[in-house]
């Protein structure tokens, strides 16, 4: 992993700790605060991913935490790639809105503080 520091116009290789994701493409990386972001979904050699990572950045390091999927009766989106995501701040705190992707047609909302998903709608095309 490399990070570009725009103020210094240079690339650095930060120390990476935590739960490194596998090689992956077509995921979303959405900023939540000045130093945190949420990574979701993507395409891997093993198929579509529905893994969720909370990433914390400092000037010299990156810490990655995989949020486990509890399975069972808990709502959790299907694996996807090529989707869109956007941060939303509500009175109850920060959320992540995830829309569509290949090959799904649904919309999900993640409560970032509680780390709980809720399906908002399934779009039938």
Coordinates of N, CA and C in Angstrom, one line a residue:
X1 N 0.8 -1.2 0.0 CA 0.0 0.0 0.0 C 0.9 1.2 0.0
X2 N 0.5 2.2 -0.8 CA 1.2 3.5 -0.9 C 0.2 4.6 -0.7
X3 N 0.6 5.7 -0.1 CA -0.2 6.8 0.2 C 0.5 8.1 -0.3
X4 N -0.3 8.9 -1.0 CA 0.2 10.2 -1.5 C -0.1 11.3 -0.5
X5 N 0.9 12.0 0.0 CA 0.7 13.1 0.8 C 0.7 14.3 -0.1
X6 N -0.5 14.9 -0.3 CA -0.7 16.0 -1.3 C 0.0 17.2 -0.9
X7 N 0.1 17.5 0.4 CA 0.8 18.8 0.8 C 2.3 18.7 0.5
X8 N 2.9 17.5 0.6 CA 4.3 17.4 0.4 C 4.6 16.9 -1.0
X9 N 3.5 16.5 -1.8 CA 3.6 16.0 -3.1 C 4.6 14.8 -3.2
X10 N 4.4 13.8 -2.3 CA 5.2 12.7 -2.2 C 4.5 11.4 -1.8
X11 N 5.0 10.3 -2.3 CA 4.4 9.0 -1.9 C 5.1 8.4 -0.8
X12 N 4.4 7.8 0.2 CA 5.0 7.1 1.3 C 4.5 5.7 1.3
X13 N 5.2 4.8 1.9 CA 4.8 3.4 2.2 C 4.6 3.3 3.7
X14 N 3.3 3.5 4.2 CA 3.1 3.4 5.6 C 3.2 2.0 6.2
X15 N 3.4 1.9 7.5 CA 3.3 0.7 8.2 C 1.9 0.2 8.2
X16 N 1.6 -1.0 7.8 CA 0.2 -1.5 7.8 C 0.0 -2.6 8.8
X17 N -0.9 -2.4 9.7 CA -1.2 -3.4 10.7 C -2.7 -3.8 10.7
X18 N -2.9 -4.9 11.3 CA -4.3 -5.4 11.4 C -4.6 -6.5 10.4
X19 N -5.9 -6.5 9.9 CA -6.5 -7.5 9.1 C -6.4 -7.1 7.6
X20 N -5.3 -7.4 7.0 CA -5.1 -7.1 5.6 C -6.2 -7.8 4.7
X21 N -6.9 -7.0 3.8 CA -7.7 -7.7 2.9 C -6.9 -8.5 1.8
X22 N -7.6 -9.5 1.2 CA -6.9 -10.2 0.1 C -6.7 -9.3 -1.1
X23 N -6.0 -9.7 -2.1 CA -6.0 -8.9 -3.3 C -7.4 -8.7 -3.8
X24 N -7.8 -7.5 -4.1 CA -9.2 -7.1 -4.4 C -9.3 -5.9 -5.3
X25 N -10.3 -5.9 -6.1 CA -10.6 -4.8 -7.0 C -12.0 -4.4 -7.0
X26 N -12.3 -3.3 -7.5 CA -13.7 -2.8 -7.6 C -14.5 -2.7 -6.3
X27 N -13.8 -2.4 -5.2 CA -14.4 -2.1 -3.9 C -14.7 -0.6 -3.8
X28 N -15.3 -0.3 -2.7 CA -15.5 1.1 -2.4 C -14.7 1.4 -1.1
X29 N -14.0 2.6 -1.1 CA -13.3 3.1 0.1 C -13.9 4.5 0.4
X30 N -14.7 4.6 1.4 CA -15.5 5.8 1.7 C -15.0 6.5 3.0
X31 N -14.6 7.7 2.9 CA -14.1 8.4 4.1 C -15.3 8.7 5.1
X32 N -15.0 8.5 6.4 CA -16.0 8.7 7.4 C -15.6 9.9 8.3
X33 N -14.3 10.0 8.6 CA -13.7 11.2 9.3 C -12.5 11.6 8.6
X34 N -11.7 12.5 9.2 CA -10.4 12.9 8.6 C -9.4 11.8 8.5
X35 N -9.6 10.8 9.4 CA -8.5 9.8 9.5 C -9.1 8.4 9.4
X36 N -10.4 8.2 9.1 CA -11.0 6.9 9.0 C -11.8 6.7 7.7
X37 N -11.8 5.5 7.3 CA -12.6 5.2 6.1 C -13.2 3.8 6.2
X38 N -14.2 3.5 5.4 CA -14.8 2.2 5.4 C -14.6 1.6 4.0
X39 N -14.1 0.3 4.0 CA -13.9 -0.4 2.7 C -14.9 -1.5 2.7
X40 N -15.6 -1.6 1.6 CA -16.7 -2.7 1.5 C -16.7 -3.3 0.1
X41 N -16.9 -4.6 0.1 CA -17.2 -5.3 -1.2 C -15.9 -5.4 -2.0
X42 N -16.1 -5.8 -3.3 CA -15.1 -5.9 -4.3 C -15.0 -7.3 -4.9
X43 N -14.1 -7.4 -5.9 CA -14.0 -8.7 -6.5 C -12.6 -9.3 -6.2
X44 N -12.6 -10.6 -5.8 CA -11.4 -11.3 -5.4 C -11.3 -12.6 -6.3
X45 N -10.2 -13.3 -6.2 CA -10.0 -14.5 -6.9 C -11.1 -15.5 -6.5
X46 N -11.6 -15.4 -5.3 CA -12.7 -16.3 -4.8 C -14.1 -15.9 -5.0
X47 N -14.3 -14.8 -5.8 CA -15.6 -14.3 -6.1 C -15.9 -12.9 -5.5
X48 N -17.2 -12.6 -5.5 CA -17.6 -11.3 -5.0 C -17.5 -11.3 -3.4
X49 N -17.0 -10.2 -2.9 CA -16.8 -10.0 -1.5 C -17.9 -9.2 -0.8
X50 N -18.2 -9.6 0.4 CA -19.1 -8.7 1.2 C -18.4 -8.4 2.5
X51 N -17.1 -8.4 2.5 CA -16.3 -8.1 3.7 C -16.3 -6.6 3.9
X52 N -16.3 -6.2 5.2 CA -16.3 -4.9 5.6 C -15.1 -4.6 6.5
X53 N -14.4 -3.5 6.2 CA -13.2 -3.2 6.9 C -13.3 -1.7 7.4
X54 N -12.9 -1.5 8.6 CA -12.7 -0.1 9.1 C -11.2 0.2 9.1
X55 N -10.9 1.3 8.5 CA -9.5 1.6 8.3 C -9.1 3.0 8.9
X56 N -8.1 3.0 9.7 CA -7.7 4.2 10.4 C -6.3 4.6 9.9
X57 N -6.2 5.8 9.5 CA -4.9 6.4 8.9 C -4.2 7.3 9.8
X58 N -2.9 7.3 9.9 CA -2.1 8.3 10.5 C -1.1 8.7 9.4
X59 N -0.2 9.6 9.8 CA 0.8 10.1 8.8 C 1.7 9.0 8.3
X60 N 2.0 8.0 9.2 CA 3.0 7.0 8.9 C 2.4 5.5 9.0
X61 N 1.1 5.4 9.3 CA 0.6 4.0 9.5 C -0.8 3.9 9.0
X62 N -1.2 2.7 8.8 CA -2.6 2.3 8.4 C -3.0 1.1 9.2
X63 N -4.1 1.2 10.0 CA -4.6 0.1 10.8 C -5.9 -0.4 10.2
X64 N -6.0 -1.7 9.9 CA -7.2 -2.2 9.2 C -7.9 -3.2 10.2
X65 N -9.2 -3.0 10.4 CA -9.9 -3.9 11.2 C -11.1 -4.5 10.4
X66 N -11.1 -5.9 10.2 CA -12.2 -6.5 9.5 C -13.3 -6.7 10.5
X67 N -14.5 -6.2 10.1 CA -15.7 -6.3 10.9 C -16.3 -7.6 10.6
X68 N -16.4 -8.5 11.5 CA -16.9 -9.9 11.2 C -18.4 -9.9 10.9
X69 N -18.7 -10.8 9.9 CA -20.1 -11.0 9.6 C -20.7 -12.0 10.6
X70 N -21.6 -11.6 11.4 CA -22.1 -12.6 12.4 C -23.0 -13.7 11.9
X71 N -23.4 -13.6 10.6 CA -24.2 -14.6 9.9 C -25.5 -14.8 10.7
X72 N -26.2 -16.0 10.5 CA -27.4 -16.3 11.1 C -28.5 -15.3 10.7
X73 N -29.3 -14.8 11.6 CA -30.5 -14.0 11.3 C -30.1 -12.5 11.1
X74 N -28.8 -12.2 11.2 CA -28.4 -10.8 11.1 C -28.4 -10.4 9.7
X75 N -28.9 -9.2 9.4 CA -28.9 -8.7 8.0 C -27.5 -8.3 7.6
X76 N -27.1 -8.8 6.4 CA -25.7 -8.4 5.9 C -25.8 -8.5 4.4
X77 N -25.3 -7.5 3.6 CA -25.4 -7.5 2.2 C -24.7 -8.7 1.5
X78 N -25.1 -9.1 0.3 CA -24.5 -10.1 -0.5 C -23.2 -9.5 -1.0
X79 N -22.3 -10.4 -1.4 CA -21.0 -9.9 -2.1 C -21.3 -9.1 -3.3
X80 N -20.5 -8.2 -3.6 CA -20.7 -7.3 -4.8 C -19.5 -6.6 -5.2
X81 N -19.4 -6.1 -6.4 CA -18.3 -5.3 -6.9 C -19.0 -4.3 -7.8
X82 N -18.3 -3.2 -8.1 CA -18.8 -2.1 -8.9 C -19.9 -1.4 -8.4
X83 N -20.1 -1.4 -7.1 CA -21.2 -0.7 -6.4 C -20.8 0.8 -6.1
X84 N -21.7 1.5 -5.6 CA -21.4 2.9 -5.1 C -21.7 3.0 -3.6
X85 N -21.0 3.8 -3.0 CA -21.2 4.1 -1.5 C -20.9 5.6 -1.2
X86 N -21.7 6.0 -0.2 CA -21.5 7.5 0.1 C -21.7 7.6 1.6
X87 N -21.0 8.4 2.3 CA -21.2 8.6 3.8 C -22.4 9.5 4.0
X88 N -23.2 9.2 5.0 CA -24.3 10.0 5.4 C -24.2 10.3 6.9
X89 N -24.4 11.5 7.4 CA -24.4 11.8 8.8 C -25.9 12.1 9.2
X90 N -26.3 11.4 10.2 CA -27.7 11.6 10.7 C -27.6 12.0 12.2
X91 N -28.7 12.2 12.8 CA -28.7 12.5 14.2 C -28.2 11.4 15.1
X92 N -28.3 10.2 14.5 CA -27.8 9.0 15.3 C -26.4 8.7 15.0
X93 N -25.7 9.5 14.1 CA -24.3 9.3 13.9 C -24.0 9.0 12.4
X94 N -22.8 8.6 12.1 CA -22.4 8.4 10.7 C -22.9 7.0 10.2
X95 N -23.3 7.1 8.9 CA -23.8 5.9 8.2 C -23.1 5.8 6.8
X96 N -23.2 4.6 6.3 CA -22.7 4.3 4.9 C -23.8 3.8 4.1
X97 N -24.1 4.5 3.0 CA -25.2 4.0 2.1 C -24.5 3.3 0.9
X98 N -24.9 2.1 0.7 CA -24.3 1.2 -0.4 C -25.4 0.9 -1.4
X99 N -25.2 1.2 -2.7 CA -26.2 1.0 -3.7 C -25.7 0.1 -4.8
X100 N -26.5 -1.0 -5.1 CA -26.3 -1.8 -6.2 C -24.9 -2.5 -6.3
X101 N -24.5 -2.7 -7.5 CA -23.3 -3.4 -7.8 C -23.6 -4.6 -8.7
X102 N -22.5 -5.3 -9.2 CA -22.7 -6.5 -10.0 C -22.8 -7.7 -9.0
X103 N -23.7 -8.5 -9.0 CA -24.9 -8.7 -9.7 C -26.1 -8.5 -8.7
X104 N -26.2 -7.4 -8.1 CA -27.2 -7.2 -7.1 C -28.0 -5.9 -7.4
X105 N -29.2 -5.8 -6.9 CA -30.0 -4.6 -7.1 C -30.7 -4.2 -5.9
X106 N -29.9 -3.9 -4.9 CA -30.4 -3.5 -3.6 C -29.7 -2.3 -3.0
X107 N -30.3 -1.8 -1.9 CA -29.7 -0.6 -1.2 C -29.6 -0.9 0.3
X108 N -28.4 -0.7 0.8 CA -28.1 -1.0 2.2 C -27.6 0.2 3.0
X109 N -27.9 0.3 4.3 CA -27.4 1.4 5.1 C -26.7 0.7 6.3
X110 N -25.5 1.1 6.5 CA -24.6 0.7 7.6 C -24.6 1.7 8.7
X111 N -25.0 1.4 9.9 CA -24.7 2.3 11.0 C -23.3 2.0 11.5
X112 N -22.4 3.0 11.2 CA -21.0 2.8 11.4 C -20.6 2.6 12.9
X113 N -21.2 3.3 13.8 CA -20.9 3.1 15.2 C -21.4 1.8 15.7
X114 N -22.6 1.3 15.3 CA -23.1 0.0 15.8 C -22.6 -1.1 14.9
X115 N -22.1 -0.8 13.8 CA -21.7 -1.8 12.8 C -22.8 -2.8 12.5
X116 N -23.9 -2.2 12.2 CA -25.1 -3.0 11.8 C -25.7 -2.5 10.5
X117 N -26.0 -3.5 9.7 CA -26.6 -3.2 8.3 C -28.1 -3.3 8.4
X118 N -28.7 -2.5 7.5 CA -30.2 -2.6 7.3 C -30.5 -2.5 5.8
X119 N -31.2 -3.5 5.3 CA -31.6 -3.4 3.9 C -32.7 -2.3 3.7
X120 N -32.5 -1.3 2.9 CA -33.5 -0.3 2.7 C -34.5 -0.7 1.6
X121 N -34.0 -1.2 0.5 CA -34.9 -1.6 -0.6 C -34.2 -2.5 -1.5
X122 N -35.0 -3.4 -2.2 CA -34.5 -4.2 -3.2 C -35.1 -3.8 -4.5
X123 N -34.3 -3.4 -5.5 CA -34.9 -2.8 -6.7 C -35.1 -3.9 -7.7
X124 N -36.3 -4.0 -8.2 CA -36.6 -5.0 -9.2 C -36.5 -4.4 -10.6
X125 N -35.6 -4.8 -11.4 CA -35.5 -4.2 -12.8 C -36.2 -5.0 -13.8

